[in-house]
Tab-separated table of C-alpha atoms in Angstrom:
chain	number	residue	atom	x	y	z
A	12	MET	CA	104.929	-62.416	110.544
A	13	ALA	CA	101.451	-60.961	111.093
A	14	ALA	CA	99.927	-64.409	110.598
A	15	ILE	CA	102.241	-65.840	113.296
A	16	GLU	CA	101.305	-63.086	115.769
A	17	LEU	CA	97.600	-63.592	115.069
A	18	GLY	CA	98.192	-67.300	115.627
A	19	HIS	CA	99.651	-66.519	119.062
A	20	LEU	CA	96.584	-64.419	119.885
A	21	LYS	CA	94.299	-67.302	118.942
A	22	LYS	CA	96.330	-69.686	121.108
A	23	PHE	CA	96.158	-67.188	123.972
A	24	VAL	CA	92.355	-67.095	123.782
A	25	LEU	CA	92.141	-70.879	123.590
A	26	ARG	CA	94.839	-71.359	126.275
A	27	ILE	CA	96.945	-73.485	123.915
A	28	PRO	CA	100.743	-73.532	124.399
A	29	SER	CA	102.596	-71.595	121.723
A	30	LEU	CA	105.893	-73.457	122.153
A	31	TYR	CA	107.306	-69.942	122.247
A	32	PHE	CA	110.326	-71.324	124.099
A	33	CYS	CA	111.598	-74.760	123.143
A	34	SER	CA	114.762	-76.710	123.875
A	35	ILE	CA	115.984	-79.380	121.461
A	36	ARG	CA	118.341	-82.012	122.829
A	37	LEU	CA	120.874	-82.966	120.153
A	38	THR	CA	122.243	-85.871	122.201
A	39	SER	CA	122.195	-87.123	125.763
A	40	MET	CA	125.901	-87.984	125.566
A	41	CYS	CA	128.187	-85.597	127.413
A	42	THR	CA	131.851	-84.822	128.019
A	43	GLN	CA	131.242	-84.454	131.750
A	44	SER	CA	129.376	-86.333	134.469
A	45	CYS	CA	127.924	-83.593	136.651
A	46	MET	CA	126.785	-84.449	140.153
A	47	GLN	CA	123.279	-83.022	139.678
A	48	CYS	CA	122.626	-84.214	136.109
A	49	GLY	CA	121.026	-87.533	135.235
A	50	ILE	CA	120.893	-87.037	131.451
A	51	PRO	CA	124.116	-88.852	130.390
A	52	ALA	CA	122.929	-91.961	132.225
A	53	GLN	CA	119.958	-92.040	129.816
A	54	SER	CA	122.201	-92.050	126.734
A	55	ASP	CA	122.154	-94.791	124.135
A	56	GLY	CA	124.936	-93.071	122.194
A	57	SER	CA	122.655	-91.567	119.562
A	58	PHE	CA	122.421	-88.093	118.044
A	59	ILE	CA	119.403	-86.374	116.579
A	60	ASP	CA	119.029	-87.192	112.880
A	61	LEU	CA	119.379	-84.170	110.555
A	62	GLU	CA	116.253	-85.018	108.596
A	63	HIS	CA	114.298	-85.400	111.812
A	64	PHE	CA	115.774	-82.141	113.120
A	65	GLU	CA	114.512	-80.312	110.021
A	66	THR	CA	111.068	-81.875	110.411
A	67	ILE	CA	110.935	-80.627	114.002
A	68	LEU	CA	112.037	-77.122	112.975
A	69	LYS	CA	109.356	-76.921	110.265
A	70	LYS	CA	106.630	-77.837	112.736
A	71	LEU	CA	107.885	-75.442	115.414
A	72	LYS	CA	108.142	-72.622	112.875
A	73	ARG	CA	104.573	-73.164	111.661
A	74	HIS	CA	103.367	-73.188	115.261
A	75	GLY	CA	105.034	-69.841	115.979
A	76	ASN	CA	108.126	-70.805	117.994
A	77	LYS	CA	110.426	-67.834	118.680
A	78	ARG	CA	113.370	-69.210	120.643
A	79	ILE	CA	115.310	-72.446	120.433
A	80	ASN	CA	117.960	-73.652	122.845
A	81	LEU	CA	120.232	-76.455	121.676
A	82	THR	CA	120.958	-78.714	124.632
A	83	GLY	CA	122.373	-82.085	125.615
A	84	GLY	CA	124.231	-83.836	127.135
A	85	GLU	CA	126.778	-81.813	125.253
A	86	PRO	CA	125.291	-80.497	121.981
A	87	ALA	CA	128.669	-79.350	120.614
A	88	ILE	CA	129.773	-82.951	120.033
A	89	HIS	CA	127.050	-83.544	117.431
A	90	PRO	CA	128.942	-84.611	114.274
A	91	HIS	CA	126.820	-82.347	112.052
A	92	LEU	CA	126.728	-79.203	114.163
A	93	GLU	CA	127.232	-76.840	111.216
A	94	GLU	CA	124.357	-78.439	109.312
A	95	ILE	CA	122.186	-77.930	112.395
A	96	PHE	CA	123.167	-74.246	112.586
A	97	ARG	CA	122.548	-73.919	108.837
A	98	LEU	CA	119.022	-75.315	109.206
A	99	LEU	CA	118.289	-72.871	112.022
A	100	ALA	CA	119.369	-70.053	109.716
A	101	LYS	CA	117.384	-71.489	106.806
A	102	TYR	CA	114.168	-71.370	108.808
A	103	GLU	CA	115.128	-67.982	110.266
A	104	PHE	CA	115.432	-69.034	113.872
A	105	THR	CA	117.526	-66.029	114.775
A	106	ASN	CA	117.008	-66.186	118.544
A	107	THR	CA	118.944	-69.358	119.259
A	108	ALA	CA	121.448	-70.405	121.894
A	109	LEU	CA	123.894	-73.265	122.337
A	110	LEU	CA	123.995	-74.545	125.921
A	111	THR	CA	127.524	-75.943	126.028
A	112	ASN	CA	129.949	-76.801	128.821
A	113	LEU	CA	132.998	-75.888	126.637
A	114	TYR	CA	134.744	-78.953	128.066
A	115	TYR	CA	136.300	-80.493	124.969
A	116	PHE	CA	139.538	-80.466	123.042
A	117	GLU	CA	140.964	-77.258	121.592
A	118	ALA	CA	140.171	-77.955	117.938
A	119	LEU	CA	136.500	-78.474	118.751
A	120	GLN	CA	136.432	-75.308	120.854
A	121	ASP	CA	137.797	-73.396	117.851
A	122	ARG	CA	135.221	-74.932	115.527
A	123	VAL	CA	132.254	-74.326	117.845
A	124	ILE	CA	133.213	-70.669	118.367
A	125	ASP	CA	133.796	-70.117	114.634
A	126	LEU	CA	130.388	-71.599	113.841
A	127	ALA	CA	128.690	-69.539	116.552
A	128	CYS	CA	130.198	-66.421	114.992
A	129	LYS	CA	129.250	-67.467	111.459
A	130	TYR	CA	125.636	-68.363	112.247
A	131	ASP	CA	124.988	-65.807	115.006
A	132	ILE	CA	124.347	-68.366	117.757
A	133	GLY	CA	124.304	-67.343	121.414
A	134	ILE	CA	126.498	-69.259	123.861
A	135	ASN	CA	125.515	-70.190	127.398
A	136	THR	CA	127.942	-72.158	129.543
A	137	SER	CA	128.049	-73.355	133.136
A	138	TYR	CA	130.569	-71.884	135.555
A	139	ASP	CA	129.901	-73.570	138.874
A	140	GLY	CA	133.270	-73.845	140.527
A	141	LEU	CA	136.995	-73.215	140.626
A	142	ALA	CA	139.870	-75.720	140.723
A	143	ASP	CA	139.009	-78.939	142.604
A	144	VAL	CA	135.446	-77.805	143.279
A	145	ALA	CA	134.793	-77.509	139.538
A	146	ASP	CA	136.186	-81.004	138.977
A	147	LYS	CA	134.038	-82.441	141.767
A	148	LEU	CA	130.808	-80.813	140.596
A	149	ARG	CA	131.448	-81.614	136.939
A	150	GLY	CA	132.792	-85.137	137.349
A	151	ALA	CA	135.826	-84.375	135.196
A	152	THR	CA	139.458	-83.258	135.460
A	153	ASP	CA	141.035	-79.834	134.901
A	154	VAL	CA	137.585	-78.353	134.267
A	155	GLN	CA	138.387	-74.745	135.110
A	156	ASN	CA	141.422	-74.508	132.840
A	157	ILE	CA	139.755	-76.183	129.852
A	158	VAL	CA	136.559	-74.163	130.156
A	159	GLU	CA	138.428	-70.902	130.648
A	160	GLU	CA	140.439	-71.563	127.496
A	161	GLY	CA	137.146	-71.662	125.614
A	162	VAL	CA	135.952	-68.560	127.443
A	163	ARG	CA	139.162	-66.751	126.455
A	164	LYS	CA	138.641	-67.647	122.793
A	165	ILE	CA	135.038	-66.413	122.873
A	166	ASN	CA	136.167	-63.094	124.321
A	167	GLU	CA	138.856	-62.808	121.659
A	168	ALA	CA	136.142	-63.201	119.011
A	169	ARG	CA	134.127	-60.504	120.783
A	170	ARG	CA	137.097	-58.138	120.780
A	171	ARG	CA	137.576	-58.745	117.041
A	172	GLU	CA	133.846	-58.028	116.670
A	173	ASP	CA	133.414	-61.407	114.978
A	174	TYR	CA	130.925	-62.371	117.680
A	175	SER	CA	128.083	-59.976	118.472
A	176	HIS	CA	126.467	-61.724	121.451
A	177	ARG	CA	127.208	-61.232	125.120
A	178	PRO	CA	127.663	-64.833	126.310
A	179	THR	CA	125.980	-66.090	129.470
A	180	ALA	CA	127.465	-67.963	132.407
A	181	THR	CA	125.033	-69.986	134.504
A	182	VAL	CA	125.931	-70.622	138.136
A	183	VAL	CA	124.067	-73.129	140.317
A	184	ILE	CA	124.804	-72.456	143.975
A	185	SER	CA	125.185	-75.533	146.156
A	186	GLN	CA	126.680	-76.256	149.548
A	187	ILE	CA	129.793	-77.472	147.728
A	188	ASN	CA	130.562	-74.206	145.918
A	189	LEU	CA	128.932	-71.730	148.316
A	190	HIS	CA	132.263	-70.409	149.579
A	191	GLN	CA	133.474	-69.748	146.008
A	192	ILE	CA	130.472	-67.741	144.775
A	193	PRO	CA	131.967	-64.255	145.424
A	194	GLU	CA	135.091	-65.173	143.454
A	195	ILE	CA	133.024	-66.767	140.659
A	196	ILE	CA	130.830	-63.672	140.353
A	197	GLN	CA	133.913	-61.456	140.253
A	198	ARG	CA	135.393	-63.624	137.512
A	199	ILE	CA	132.230	-63.384	135.401
A	200	LYS	CA	132.184	-59.625	135.939
A	201	GLU	CA	135.768	-59.407	134.663
A	202	LEU	CA	134.799	-61.407	131.601
A	203	GLY	CA	131.928	-59.034	130.846
A	204	TRP	CA	129.469	-61.921	130.483
A	205	ASN	CA	125.813	-62.148	131.438
A	206	LEU	CA	125.036	-64.074	134.620
A	207	ASN	CA	122.228	-66.491	135.378
A	208	ILE	CA	122.144	-67.770	138.934
A	209	ASP	CA	120.129	-70.393	140.767
A	210	VAL	CA	120.224	-72.612	143.841
A	211	TYR	CA	120.495	-76.397	143.637
A	212	ARG	CA	117.450	-78.432	144.422
A	213	TYR	CA	116.178	-81.746	143.117
A	214	SER	CA	113.239	-81.150	140.817
A	215	SER	CA	112.888	-83.619	137.942
A	216	GLU	CA	113.880	-86.921	136.389
A	217	ASN	CA	116.817	-85.158	134.705
A	218	HIS	CA	118.345	-84.236	138.065
A	219	ARG	CA	120.153	-86.386	140.571
A	220	GLU	CA	119.227	-85.866	144.181
A	221	GLN	CA	122.460	-85.079	146.000
A	222	ASP	CA	122.318	-84.403	149.731
A	223	GLU	CA	125.876	-83.067	149.607
A	224	MET	CA	124.744	-80.260	147.280
A	225	LYS	CA	121.713	-79.131	149.280
A	226	ILE	CA	122.157	-75.805	151.040
A	227	THR	CA	122.564	-76.285	154.776
A	228	SER	CA	124.117	-72.904	155.580
A	229	ARG	CA	121.064	-70.703	155.037
A	230	ASP	CA	122.601	-67.586	156.557
A	231	GLU	CA	125.658	-67.868	154.349
A	232	LEU	CA	123.424	-68.069	151.288
A	233	LEU	CA	121.365	-65.067	152.343
A	234	ASN	CA	124.527	-63.050	152.873
A	235	LEU	CA	125.328	-63.539	149.180
A	236	LEU	CA	122.099	-61.950	147.954
A	237	PRO	CA	123.247	-58.310	147.950
A	238	LEU	CA	126.304	-59.329	145.927
A	239	ILE	CA	124.137	-61.284	143.476
A	240	GLN	CA	121.575	-58.495	143.134
A	241	GLN	CA	124.112	-55.820	142.284
A	242	THR	CA	125.979	-57.923	139.712
A	243	GLN	CA	126.240	-56.190	136.362
A	244	HIS	CA	124.517	-58.004	133.489
A	245	LEU	CA	122.495	-60.198	135.872
A	246	LYS	CA	119.847	-61.885	133.711
A	247	THR	CA	117.989	-63.697	136.476
A	248	PRO	CA	115.117	-61.303	137.284
A	249	LEU	CA	115.125	-59.922	140.807
A	250	TRP	CA	111.532	-60.995	141.314
A	251	TYR	CA	112.849	-64.538	141.181
A	252	PHE	CA	114.682	-64.027	144.459
A	253	ASP	CA	111.554	-62.491	145.963
A	254	GLY	CA	109.818	-65.665	144.867
A	255	TRP	CA	111.720	-67.612	147.486
A	256	GLN	CA	110.036	-65.401	150.061
A	257	LYS	CA	106.562	-65.437	148.536
A	258	HIS	CA	106.343	-69.065	147.482
A	259	LYS	CA	103.192	-69.842	149.435
A	260	HIS	CA	101.082	-70.915	146.483
A	261	LYS	CA	101.361	-72.685	143.148
A	262	GLN	CA	103.934	-71.167	140.786
A	263	CYS	CA	103.583	-73.584	137.848
A	264	PRO	CA	104.452	-71.652	134.667
A	265	TYR	CA	101.888	-73.616	132.665
A	266	MET	CA	99.039	-72.820	135.047
A	267	ILE	CA	99.996	-69.130	135.161
A	268	SER	CA	100.478	-68.647	131.442
A	269	PRO	CA	99.809	-71.737	129.294
A	270	THR	CA	100.385	-69.942	125.998
A	271	PHE	CA	103.641	-68.089	126.601
A	272	GLY	CA	104.908	-69.251	129.984
A	273	SER	CA	105.523	-72.935	129.386
A	274	LYS	CA	108.792	-74.511	128.364
A	275	PHE	CA	108.921	-77.599	126.211
A	276	PHE	CA	111.779	-80.001	125.602
A	277	VAL	CA	112.333	-82.115	122.484
A	278	HIS	CA	114.556	-85.152	122.882
A	279	GLU	CA	116.746	-86.534	120.101
A	280	THR	CA	114.023	-89.137	119.471
A	281	GLY	CA	111.510	-86.363	118.732
A	282	ASP	CA	109.583	-86.995	121.947
A	283	LEU	CA	108.082	-83.774	123.317
A	284	TYR	CA	108.240	-83.248	127.085
A	285	THR	CA	107.055	-80.736	129.630
A	286	CYS	CA	108.329	-80.968	133.226
A	287	LEU	CA	106.445	-84.270	133.568
A	288	PRO	CA	108.272	-87.611	133.246
A	289	GLU	CA	106.234	-88.897	130.275
A	290	PRO	CA	106.230	-87.384	126.744
A	291	ILE	CA	103.048	-85.797	125.451
A	292	GLY	CA	103.765	-86.632	121.817
A	293	ASN	CA	106.447	-86.912	119.175
A	294	LEU	CA	107.359	-84.019	116.877
A	295	ILE	CA	108.713	-86.330	114.179
A	296	ASN	CA	105.534	-88.353	113.840
A	297	ASP	CA	102.762	-86.090	115.176
A	298	ASP	CA	101.358	-82.718	114.179
A	299	ILE	CA	101.513	-80.195	117.009
A	300	LYS	CA	97.797	-79.428	116.792
A	301	ASP	CA	97.068	-83.144	117.216
A	302	ILE	CA	99.375	-83.344	120.247
A	303	PHE	CA	97.436	-80.576	122.012
A	304	ALA	CA	94.150	-82.284	121.159
A	305	SER	CA	95.310	-85.680	122.420
A	306	GLU	CA	94.386	-87.663	125.510
A	307	LYS	CA	98.025	-87.483	126.619
A	308	TRP	CA	97.817	-83.707	126.728
A	309	LYS	CA	94.515	-83.851	128.609
A	310	ASP	CA	96.176	-86.153	131.139
A	311	ALA	CA	99.143	-83.772	131.410
A	312	LYS	CA	96.831	-80.821	132.096
A	313	ALA	CA	95.114	-82.830	134.806
A	314	GLN	CA	98.518	-83.506	136.392
A	315	PHE	CA	99.388	-79.799	136.227
A	316	ALA	CA	96.144	-78.995	138.026
A	317	GLN	CA	96.985	-81.437	140.834
A	318	CYS	CA	100.642	-80.427	141.106
A	319	PRO	CA	101.467	-78.449	144.273
A	320	GLY	CA	103.700	-76.216	142.180
A	321	CYS	CA	107.348	-75.322	142.360
A	322	TRP	CA	109.612	-72.336	141.972
A	323	ASN	CA	111.071	-73.468	138.648
A	324	THR	CA	114.723	-74.506	138.852
A	325	CYS	CA	115.302	-73.075	135.384
A	326	TYR	CA	112.723	-70.313	135.843
A	327	THR	CA	110.511	-69.528	132.864
A	328	ILE	CA	111.252	-65.916	132.209
A	329	SER	CA	107.851	-65.066	130.693
A	330	SER	CA	105.756	-67.191	133.016
A	331	ARG	CA	104.086	-64.265	134.692
A	332	ALA	CA	104.199	-60.838	133.052
A	333	VAL	CA	102.965	-59.079	136.190
A	334	SER	CA	106.173	-60.161	137.929
A	335	TYR	CA	108.045	-57.650	135.806
A	336	LEU	CA	106.113	-54.802	137.417
A	337	HIS	CA	108.407	-55.473	140.378
A	338	TRP	CA	110.300	-52.180	140.808
A	339	GLY	CA	113.685	-53.765	141.424
A	340	THR	CA	113.342	-55.795	138.216
A	341	ILE	CA	112.328	-52.711	136.218
A	342	ARG	CA	115.448	-50.964	137.431
A	343	GLN	CA	117.499	-54.065	136.724
A	344	TYR	CA	116.529	-54.260	133.061
A	345	LEU	CA	116.043	-50.580	132.231
A	346	LEU	CA	118.462	-48.745	134.474
A	347	LYS	CA	120.963	-51.582	135.014
A	348	ARG	CA	121.466	-50.514	138.639
A	349	PRO	CA	118.956	-52.368	140.807
A	350	LYS	CA	118.151	-51.073	144.242
A	351	LEU	CA	119.241	-53.655	146.765
A	352	LYS	CA	116.934	-55.306	149.204
A	353	SER	CA	118.020	-56.400	152.616
A	354	ALA	CA	119.165	-60.008	152.488
A	355	ALA	CA	117.249	-60.701	155.653
A	356	ALA	CA	113.972	-60.032	153.803
A	357	VAL	CA	114.416	-63.016	151.500
A	358	TYR	CA	114.358	-66.603	152.603
A	359	LEU	CA	114.093	-70.122	151.182
């Protein structure tokens, strides 16, 4: 453990990414076809190979990775999900989460929840709409009922104390679901889940640009902010909402904190991505130290330097430690009762 922490210190001095946060895509196939997501369209029907998955884990572990998110597509449909969870336990990746839409048949819901309990895996699911709105956003039928059946089963496991995590619901606000947000937040409160919240905007190759989803009713959005800010178990830091107001300069997580602030994404092929459209290497074939000494990485850094910056759609929670000196955020995480700001003070 001490060697890993010293390794992080060395990377910090040399401004080398630690891969502290890393998402591994188990497949690009999905059970839904969400309006804003372009990942299923990239699918060739393949899943990450177990041997390759273990190779990737070994390299991430040696490099000092601390958190792994399993993503897709829909990661729960991987045919060897238990073996994947077992490998995460074998290499002592204890801070792991499954990003799943819960939209699959009952037997698979039961299996996924049982495995999450057995291997101590966190669960994060999307909860973007109710009834027809959910179906429209998710490109599927009967979404709310199927997802809520999975949610009910997770809460039953929590009540039995088989499952120790507080699950997380992620809500992306768009013009389509704007009118449902108060009811959605109330529902998540009743469930006792954590809440992550964001606003739709087109930001990468993995997103589809949808004019219908773009917020046009700015005042209506701003009126929701007090409700969002006072939500119990809100995980999105309050400084993030202030960021909409203060976004007058570059907010690239890599440029702010290259060692701890950057997120990396591993595809089922082993290709390693940042937010840029081209991979910087391959974790099956390449050593991590060689990737960060490569010409591809030098080119990526040059692109970061030229990028005008963005307020990250999936914000990088550690991108800027000084942000957490924000008094509202301190209260949010320590006192759990954040002081509200006037909605009129925050704008997009």
